[in-house]
Amino acid sequence: MATPLQQLLIAGLAGMVLATPLAAKEPTNDEIQSRIKPVGELYIEGDAPAVAAAAEPAGPRSGADIYQAACFACHGTGALNAPKKDDANAWAPRLAQGMDVVLKHAIDGFNAMPPRGTCADCSDEDIQAAIDYMVEGI
Ligand code: HEC
């Protein structure tokens, strides 16, 4: 018969063994989607103004800062088929539209690309800087 202390140790060990696989569980696609989904929601014209229009641009930031904070979730990983940073094949046909069209798509949103890439306090110049950073290696 085990002493109470031995029983306690055995229970503790069993707990650790049982808890480990749970902690290591891979996130499901749904969980990943919900983590990377845009912060903003769609709104219909005439409704309350979108946060993107209301927020004041924050101070000067580099394109790299903005990319890391707002764009990397999709453009660093290719999530939702976003063109990845420095992927010439993915960017060439987009850049061929002309930078003004590309910038407009990034500001207004384009299919799964959310307006301003969810960076509500990014100015137009900030968005341009982040695009420049994403394609500078091409
Ligand atoms: C939630 C994911 C997501 C985030 C965050 C995101 N993008 Fe995108 N972006 C996309 C997807 C998906 C596309 C491709 C859309 C398509 O072509 O259908 C795209 C396309 C673009 C394009 C190409 C537009 C064109 O004309 O082809 C630009 C430029 C762009 N994003 C800029 C940005 C910038 C700058 C940021 C950060 C401030 C950002 N994106 C953040 C998903 C995202």
Tab-separated table of C-alpha atoms and ligand atoms in Angstrom:
chain	number	residue	atom	x	y	z
A	1	MET	CA	0.000	0.000	0.000
A	2	ALA	CA	1.434	3.422	-0.983
A	3	THR	CA	1.823	6.119	1.655
A	4	PRO	CA	-0.282	9.306	1.214
A	5	LEU	CA	2.838	11.113	0.007
A	6	GLN	CA	3.501	8.443	-2.620
A	7	GLN	CA	-0.141	8.591	-3.712
A	8	LEU	CA	0.137	12.347	-4.098
A	9	LEU	CA	3.303	12.015	-6.209
A	10	ILE	CA	1.699	9.382	-8.414
A	11	ALA	CA	-1.403	11.534	-8.904
A	12	GLY	CA	0.798	14.518	-9.795
A	13	LEU	CA	2.810	12.539	-12.344
A	14	ALA	CA	-0.340	11.092	-13.890
A	15	GLY	CA	-1.722	14.622	-14.150
A	16	MET	CA	1.349	15.841	-15.991
A	17	VAL	CA	1.287	12.915	-18.409
A	18	LEU	CA	-2.391	13.428	-19.149
A	19	ALA	CA	-2.128	17.212	-19.490
A	20	THR	CA	0.819	17.255	-21.918
A	21	PRO	CA	-0.954	16.115	-25.122
A	22	LEU	CA	-3.720	18.639	-24.489
A	23	ALA	CA	-1.263	21.525	-24.160
A	24	ALA	CA	0.511	20.505	-27.378
A	25	LYS	CA	-2.712	20.321	-29.408
A	26	GLU	CA	-2.424	21.864	-32.898
A	27	PRO	CA	-4.866	24.763	-33.527
A	28	THR	CA	-7.635	23.936	-35.985
A	29	ASN	CA	-8.091	25.870	-39.223
A	30	ASP	CA	-11.097	27.600	-37.652
A	31	GLU	CA	-8.998	28.750	-34.710
A	32	ILE	CA	-6.281	30.059	-37.040
A	33	GLN	CA	-8.878	31.838	-39.191
A	34	SER	CA	-10.421	33.519	-36.166
A	35	ARG	CA	-6.982	34.684	-34.960
A	36	ILE	CA	-6.014	36.270	-38.281
A	37	LYS	CA	-9.422	37.592	-39.315
A	38	PRO	CA	-9.640	41.336	-39.922
A	39	VAL	CA	-10.414	43.411	-36.855
A	40	GLY	CA	-12.987	45.488	-38.733
A	41	GLU	CA	-16.336	44.357	-40.088
A	42	LEU	CA	-17.969	45.202	-43.412
A	43	TYR	CA	-20.453	48.038	-43.380
A	44	ILE	CA	-22.959	49.244	-45.931
A	45	GLU	CA	-22.697	52.764	-47.306
A	46	GLY	CA	-24.929	55.039	-45.234
A	47	ASP	CA	-24.280	53.151	-41.999
A	48	ALA	CA	-22.075	54.521	-39.264
A	49	PRO	CA	-18.647	55.454	-40.660
A	50	ALA	CA	-15.973	52.749	-40.660
A	51	VAL	CA	-13.303	52.984	-37.987
A	52	ALA	CA	-10.719	53.368	-40.770
A	53	ALA	CA	-12.231	56.702	-41.776
A	54	ALA	CA	-12.681	57.964	-38.221
A	55	ALA	CA	-9.262	57.220	-36.743
A	56	GLU	CA	-6.565	59.897	-36.857
A	57	PRO	CA	-3.300	58.839	-38.499
A	58	ALA	CA	-0.711	58.032	-35.832
A	59	GLY	CA	2.821	59.507	-35.949
A	60	PRO	CA	5.446	58.634	-38.559
A	61	ARG	CA	6.223	54.932	-38.891
A	62	SER	CA	8.366	53.069	-41.373
A	63	GLY	CA	6.909	50.785	-44.014
A	64	ALA	CA	8.602	47.895	-42.209
A	65	ASP	CA	6.877	48.797	-38.912
A	66	ILE	CA	3.481	48.938	-40.559
A	67	TYR	CA	4.077	45.731	-42.487
A	68	GLN	CA	5.076	43.891	-39.303
A	69	ALA	CA	2.143	45.225	-37.314
A	70	ALA	CA	-0.682	45.114	-39.875
A	71	CYS	CA	0.230	43.219	-43.039
A	72	PHE	CA	2.453	40.326	-41.963
A	73	ALA	CA	-0.443	38.121	-40.788
A	74	CYS	CA	-1.475	37.641	-44.423
A	75	HIS	CA	1.379	38.944	-46.585
A	76	GLY	CA	4.089	37.229	-44.539
A	77	THR	CA	2.343	33.870	-44.547
A	78	GLY	CA	0.313	33.849	-47.770
A	79	ALA	CA	-2.886	33.427	-45.726
A	80	LEU	CA	-6.081	33.834	-47.825
A	81	ASN	CA	-3.761	33.692	-50.877
A	82	ALA	CA	-2.339	37.123	-50.119
A	83	PRO	CA	0.722	37.916	-52.282
A	84	LYS	CA	3.750	37.296	-50.048
A	85	LYS	CA	6.438	39.895	-49.418
A	86	ASP	CA	9.080	39.871	-52.182
A	87	ASP	CA	7.269	37.133	-54.166
A	88	ALA	CA	7.895	38.490	-57.666
A	89	ASN	CA	5.491	36.069	-59.380
A	90	ALA	CA	2.632	37.049	-57.092
A	91	TRP	CA	3.311	40.790	-57.312
A	92	ALA	CA	4.245	41.257	-60.992
A	93	PRO	CA	0.672	41.142	-62.406
A	94	ARG	CA	-0.536	43.395	-59.588
A	95	LEU	CA	2.188	46.000	-60.069
A	96	ALA	CA	1.438	45.896	-63.809
A	97	GLN	CA	-1.906	47.538	-63.001
A	98	GLY	CA	0.035	50.638	-61.943
A	99	MET	CA	0.890	51.643	-58.394
A	100	ASP	CA	-2.100	54.017	-58.133
A	101	VAL	CA	-4.513	51.091	-58.686
A	102	VAL	CA	-2.584	48.841	-56.279
A	103	LEU	CA	-2.625	51.584	-53.635
A	104	LYS	CA	-6.326	52.214	-54.156
A	105	HIS	CA	-7.044	48.487	-53.687
A	106	ALA	CA	-5.027	48.475	-50.469
A	107	ILE	CA	-6.853	51.567	-49.141
A	108	ASP	CA	-10.390	50.608	-50.186
A	109	GLY	CA	-10.037	46.833	-49.816
A	110	PHE	CA	-10.061	44.263	-52.617
A	111	ASN	CA	-11.720	40.806	-52.329
A	112	ALA	CA	-10.216	39.216	-49.185
A	113	MET	CA	-7.836	42.181	-48.764
A	114	PRO	CA	-9.440	44.280	-45.996
A	115	PRO	CA	-9.483	48.118	-46.286
A	116	ARG	CA	-6.081	49.478	-45.168
A	117	GLY	CA	-5.141	45.901	-44.250
A	118	THR	CA	-7.068	46.528	-40.987
A	119	CYS	CA	-4.619	49.320	-40.047
A	120	ALA	CA	-7.345	51.805	-39.081
A	121	ASP	CA	-4.903	54.561	-38.093
A	122	CYS	CA	-2.676	54.197	-41.176
A	123	SER	CA	-2.600	57.207	-43.484
A	124	ASP	CA	-2.502	56.738	-47.278
A	125	GLU	CA	1.248	57.426	-47.062
A	126	ASP	CA	1.640	54.706	-44.416
A	127	ILE	CA	-0.117	52.193	-46.681
A	128	GLN	CA	2.110	53.232	-49.597
A	129	ALA	CA	5.212	52.802	-47.406
A	130	ALA	CA	4.081	49.313	-46.375
A	131	ILE	CA	3.489	48.354	-50.041
A	132	ASP	CA	6.909	49.723	-51.012
A	133	TYR	CA	8.439	47.612	-48.250
A	134	MET	CA	6.591	44.484	-49.431
A	135	VAL	CA	7.864	44.808	-53.011
A	136	GLU	CA	11.292	46.387	-52.419
A	137	GLY	CA	13.094	43.053	-52.918
A	138	ILE	CA	11.515	42.380	-56.329
B	1	HEC	C1	-6.531	39.620	-43.574
B	1	HEC	C2	-5.441	39.419	-44.477
B	1	HEC	C3	-4.727	40.629	-45.045
B	1	HEC	C4	-4.118	41.651	-44.350
B	1	HEC	C5	-4.037	41.858	-42.845
B	1	HEC	C6	-3.534	42.506	-45.352
B	1	HEC	N1	-3.791	42.027	-46.606
B	1	HEC	FE1	-3.280	42.868	-48.368
B	1	HEC	N2	-4.160	41.361	-49.386
B	1	HEC	C7	-4.798	40.280	-48.807
B	1	HEC	C8	-5.275	39.386	-49.846
B	1	HEC	C9	-5.999	38.078	-49.621
B	1	HEC	C10	-4.923	39.985	-51.060
B	1	HEC	C11	-5.230	39.457	-52.464
B	1	HEC	C12	-6.596	39.978	-52.890
B	1	HEC	C13	-6.968	39.488	-54.281
B	1	HEC	O1	-6.175	39.686	-55.220
B	1	HEC	O2	-8.049	38.903	-54.439
B	1	HEC	C14	-4.232	41.222	-50.737
B	1	HEC	C15	-3.726	42.093	-51.687
B	1	HEC	C16	-3.026	43.241	-51.385
B	1	HEC	C17	-2.481	44.145	-52.362
B	1	HEC	C18	-2.567	43.977	-53.877
B	1	HEC	C19	-3.764	44.737	-54.420
B	1	HEC	C20	-3.875	44.547	-55.918
B	1	HEC	O3	-4.252	45.499	-56.612
B	1	HEC	O4	-3.613	43.435	-56.414
B	1	HEC	C21	-1.851	45.140	-51.681
B	1	HEC	C22	-1.110	46.323	-52.268
B	1	HEC	C23	-2.012	44.869	-50.281
B	1	HEC	N3	-2.743	43.715	-50.120
B	1	HEC	C24	-1.493	45.651	-49.287
B	1	HEC	C25	-1.635	45.396	-47.926
B	1	HEC	C26	-1.057	46.208	-46.894
B	1	HEC	C27	-0.223	47.441	-47.142
B	1	HEC	C28	-1.413	45.636	-45.699
B	1	HEC	C29	-1.079	46.128	-44.313
B	1	HEC	C30	-1.296	47.522	-44.011
B	1	HEC	C31	-2.231	44.473	-45.999
B	1	HEC	N4	-2.319	44.349	-47.355
B	1	HEC	C32	-2.798	43.635	-45.049
B	1	HEC	C33	-4.953	40.039	-47.473
B	1	HEC	C34	-4.506	40.873	-46.452
